[in-house]
Amino acid sequence: MGKYILKRILYAVIALFVVSTIAFFAVRMIPGNPIEAMTEKLPDEIRQQVFEQYGFDKPIMEQYKLFFKELFTEGDLGESLKYRGRKVTDTIASYAPVSGLLGAEAIAIGVISGIILGIVAALNRGKWLDYLVMFIAVVGIAVPNFVLASCFQYFLTIRFHLFPTTGWEGFSYTVLPALALSFNSTAKYARYMRANCLDVLNQDYIITAKSKGMSKFRLIRKHVLKNSILPIITLLGPQIALMFGGAFVIERIFAIPGLGSYFVSSVTDRDYTMVMGQTIFIAALYILSVLIVDILYGFIDPRIRVSQRGGRDGN
């Protein structure tokens, strides 16, 4: 198990390096140069100093080597081109916790409600409860979260005044954006959970447990839930990272000072270092979450074992 974990960590580092390299050259391909736009009215000597400060006077391969040298030796992601004097790491440290809190709340709502709805649908297959859950799942997948966010704002804030419309000043401000973000994941979790529960409920050991008079609650807790939850964990890992960069529309609608909206503005401003830093941060979270999920498989399902070659098998 230890060798397998070390090998997965090595793969994760390599994947992060590859993603960072692609991101570095991709942002350099964006038309225009933000430094030229910032310094076009300045004297040539000052312009040259600014270019030297950010390293844009060097060939691109030298910029590439310098960037990764600072990243791996000092943990420095550079300085924003748009907001001079502001470190990328400081920006991430300031805005990521907001997106993280919102994402954690949305994920918790999505996972809990999705699991419950999936189990309810499976236990009532072909009945009205099953059809209702599947209808909710279809709506959750088909309707964009920004449409749901607008509906929540209109009905729950303007019409009934239950929650604040925009801002980030307390728990009540997180409820509507978290609900809007969680609806799609609730739908996905419910569908996967329903399908897996139906498969587990048809297994021989479930039929045997039923014949012995095991209660429905104990059957679900002891057998169905444990053997149906693996796909949920598979979806959960990548979603943790995607919440940081994929919630920018919701953050804009509710005026939430998160990392997602800041990422979009960085792309619009052609703030190379800010885009690079946030891309590496989100990629690192994604790779780390996949790594954790991979390791958790062996603890959640005893049928999964790590082979001597470092892979998983079902023996």
mmCIF file of C-alpha atoms in Angstrom, residues 170-283:
data_model
loop_
_atom_site.group_PDB
_atom_site.id
_atom_site.type_symbol
_atom_site.label_atom_id
_atom_site.label_comp_id
_atom_site.label_asym_id
_atom_site.label_seq_id
_atom_site.Cartn_x
_atom_site.Cartn_y
_atom_site.Cartn_z
ATOM 1 C CA GLY A 170 -23.072 35.747 7.232
ATOM 2 C CA PHE A 171 -24.512 32.247 6.939
ATOM 3 C CA SER A 172 -27.852 33.447 5.526
ATOM 4 C CA TYR A 173 -25.968 34.884 2.529
ATOM 5 C CA THR A 174 -24.585 31.441 1.647
ATOM 6 C CA VAL A 175 -27.875 29.519 1.518
ATOM 7 C CA LEU A 176 -29.170 30.518 -1.935
ATOM 8 C CA PRO A 177 -25.849 30.313 -3.820
ATOM 9 C CA ALA A 178 -25.090 26.967 -2.161
ATOM 10 C CA LEU A 179 -28.525 25.621 -3.166
ATOM 11 C CA ALA A 180 -28.046 26.825 -6.736
ATOM 12 C CA LEU A 181 -24.605 25.217 -6.935
ATOM 13 C CA SER A 182 -25.727 21.941 -5.348
ATOM 14 C CA PHE A 183 -28.762 21.255 -7.534
ATOM 15 C CA ASN A 184 -26.775 19.764 -10.423
ATOM 16 C CA SER A 185 -24.655 17.573 -8.142
ATOM 17 C CA THR A 186 -27.770 16.447 -6.262
ATOM 18 C CA ALA A 187 -29.229 15.260 -9.555
ATOM 19 C CA LYS A 188 -26.058 13.362 -10.517
ATOM 20 C CA TYR A 189 -25.634 11.746 -7.113
ATOM 21 C CA ALA A 190 -29.303 10.709 -7.041
ATOM 22 C CA ARG A 191 -29.072 9.011 -10.446
ATOM 23 C CA TYR A 192 -25.843 7.168 -9.642
ATOM 24 C CA MET A 193 -27.070 6.175 -6.198
ATOM 25 C CA ARG A 194 -30.363 4.871 -7.556
ATOM 26 C CA ALA A 195 -28.633 2.750 -10.212
ATOM 27 C CA ASN A 196 -26.140 1.302 -7.741
ATOM 28 C CA CYS A 197 -28.775 0.627 -5.093
ATOM 29 C CA LEU A 198 -30.899 -1.266 -7.591
ATOM 30 C CA ASP A 199 -27.879 -3.376 -8.514
ATOM 31 C CA VAL A 200 -27.066 -4.113 -4.866
ATOM 32 C CA LEU A 201 -30.683 -4.866 -3.945
ATOM 33 C CA ASN A 202 -30.725 -7.653 -6.552
ATOM 34 C CA GLN A 203 -27.679 -9.406 -5.064
ATOM 35 C CA ASP A 204 -28.120 -12.795 -3.399
ATOM 36 C CA TYR A 205 -26.845 -11.682 0.008
ATOM 37 C CA ILE A 206 -29.495 -8.928 0.109
ATOM 38 C CA ILE A 207 -32.240 -11.431 -0.693
ATOM 39 C CA THR A 208 -30.869 -13.712 2.045
ATOM 40 C CA ALA A 209 -30.825 -10.865 4.568
ATOM 41 C CA LYS A 210 -34.420 -10.011 3.719
ATOM 42 C CA SER A 211 -35.497 -13.626 4.152
ATOM 43 C CA LYS A 212 -33.939 -13.648 7.637
ATOM 44 C CA GLY A 213 -36.160 -10.736 8.638
ATOM 45 C CA MET A 214 -33.547 -7.958 8.674
ATOM 46 C CA SER A 215 -35.222 -4.575 8.989
ATOM 47 C CA LYS A 216 -35.185 -2.228 6.003
ATOM 48 C CA PHE A 217 -33.255 0.469 7.896
ATOM 49 C CA ARG A 218 -30.536 -1.959 9.005
ATOM 50 C CA LEU A 219 -30.370 -3.463 5.521
ATOM 51 C CA ILE A 220 -29.756 -0.061 3.995
ATOM 52 C CA ARG A 221 -27.224 1.003 6.638
ATOM 53 C CA LYS A 222 -25.245 -2.228 6.763
ATOM 54 C CA HIS A 223 -25.297 -3.437 3.164
ATOM 55 C CA VAL A 224 -26.884 -1.150 0.583
ATOM 56 C CA LEU A 225 -25.285 2.155 1.517
ATOM 57 C CA LYS A 226 -21.749 0.837 1.912
ATOM 58 C CA ASN A 227 -21.780 -1.095 -1.360
ATOM 59 C CA SER A 228 -23.445 1.675 -3.386
ATOM 60 C CA ILE A 229 -21.424 4.709 -2.368
ATOM 61 C CA LEU A 230 -18.227 4.188 -4.408
ATOM 62 C CA PRO A 231 -19.478 6.069 -7.495
ATOM 63 C CA ILE A 232 -20.439 8.987 -5.241
ATOM 64 C CA ILE A 233 -16.865 9.160 -3.944
ATOM 65 C CA THR A 234 -15.596 9.047 -7.532
ATOM 66 C CA LEU A 235 -17.693 12.087 -8.431
ATOM 67 C CA LEU A 236 -16.931 13.869 -5.180
ATOM 68 C CA GLY A 237 -13.155 14.119 -5.612
ATOM 69 C CA PRO A 238 -12.950 16.198 -8.816
ATOM 70 C CA GLN A 239 -15.947 18.283 -7.800
ATOM 71 C CA ILE A 240 -14.046 19.665 -4.814
ATOM 72 C CA ALA A 241 -11.531 21.338 -7.118
ATOM 73 C CA LEU A 242 -14.079 22.370 -9.728
ATOM 74 C CA MET A 243 -16.039 24.300 -7.100
ATOM 75 C CA PHE A 244 -13.159 26.773 -6.868
ATOM 76 C CA GLY A 245 -13.063 27.609 -10.565
ATOM 77 C CA GLY A 246 -16.501 26.611 -11.789
ATOM 78 C CA ALA A 247 -18.679 28.747 -9.536
ATOM 79 C CA PHE A 248 -17.777 32.112 -11.063
ATOM 80 C CA VAL A 249 -21.264 32.708 -12.534
ATOM 81 C CA ILE A 250 -22.949 32.099 -9.177
ATOM 82 C CA GLU A 251 -20.371 34.262 -7.441
ATOM 83 C CA ARG A 252 -21.076 37.083 -9.880
ATOM 84 C CA ILE A 253 -24.866 36.778 -9.514
ATOM 85 C CA PHE A 254 -24.717 36.888 -5.712
ATOM 86 C CA ALA A 255 -21.766 39.346 -5.536
ATOM 87 C CA ILE A 256 -19.601 36.865 -3.648
ATOM 88 C CA PRO A 257 -15.893 37.774 -3.368
ATOM 89 C CA GLY A 258 -14.633 34.332 -4.377
ATOM 90 C CA LEU A 259 -11.804 32.982 -6.482
ATOM 91 C CA GLY A 260 -14.014 32.043 -9.432
ATOM 92 C CA SER A 261 -15.037 35.569 -10.350
ATOM 93 C CA TYR A 262 -11.475 36.758 -9.817
ATOM 94 C CA PHE A 263 -10.223 34.089 -12.233
ATOM 95 C CA VAL A 264 -12.539 35.348 -14.976
ATOM 96 C CA SER A 265 -11.456 38.951 -14.497
ATOM 97 C CA SER A 266 -7.805 37.845 -14.645
ATOM 98 C CA VAL A 267 -8.371 36.221 -18.036
ATOM 99 C CA THR A 268 -10.162 39.332 -19.315
ATOM 100 C CA ASP A 269 -7.323 41.564 -18.062
ATOM 101 C CA ARG A 270 -4.700 39.212 -19.557
ATOM 102 C CA ASP A 271 -3.073 39.015 -16.162
ATOM 103 C CA TYR A 272 -0.698 36.170 -17.061
ATOM 104 C CA THR A 273 0.749 35.516 -13.627
ATOM 105 C CA MET A 274 -2.658 35.580 -11.933
ATOM 106 C CA VAL A 275 -4.123 33.159 -14.480
ATOM 107 C CA MET A 276 -1.118 30.874 -14.136
ATOM 108 C CA GLY A 277 -1.220 30.900 -10.346
ATOM 109 C CA GLN A 278 -4.924 30.151 -10.110
ATOM 110 C CA THR A 279 -4.680 27.453 -12.789
ATOM 111 C CA ILE A 280 -1.905 25.699 -10.868
ATOM 112 C CA PHE A 281 -3.863 26.022 -7.626
ATOM 113 C CA ILE A 282 -7.045 24.520 -9.088
ATOM 114 C CA ALA A 283 -5.094 21.797 -10.936
#
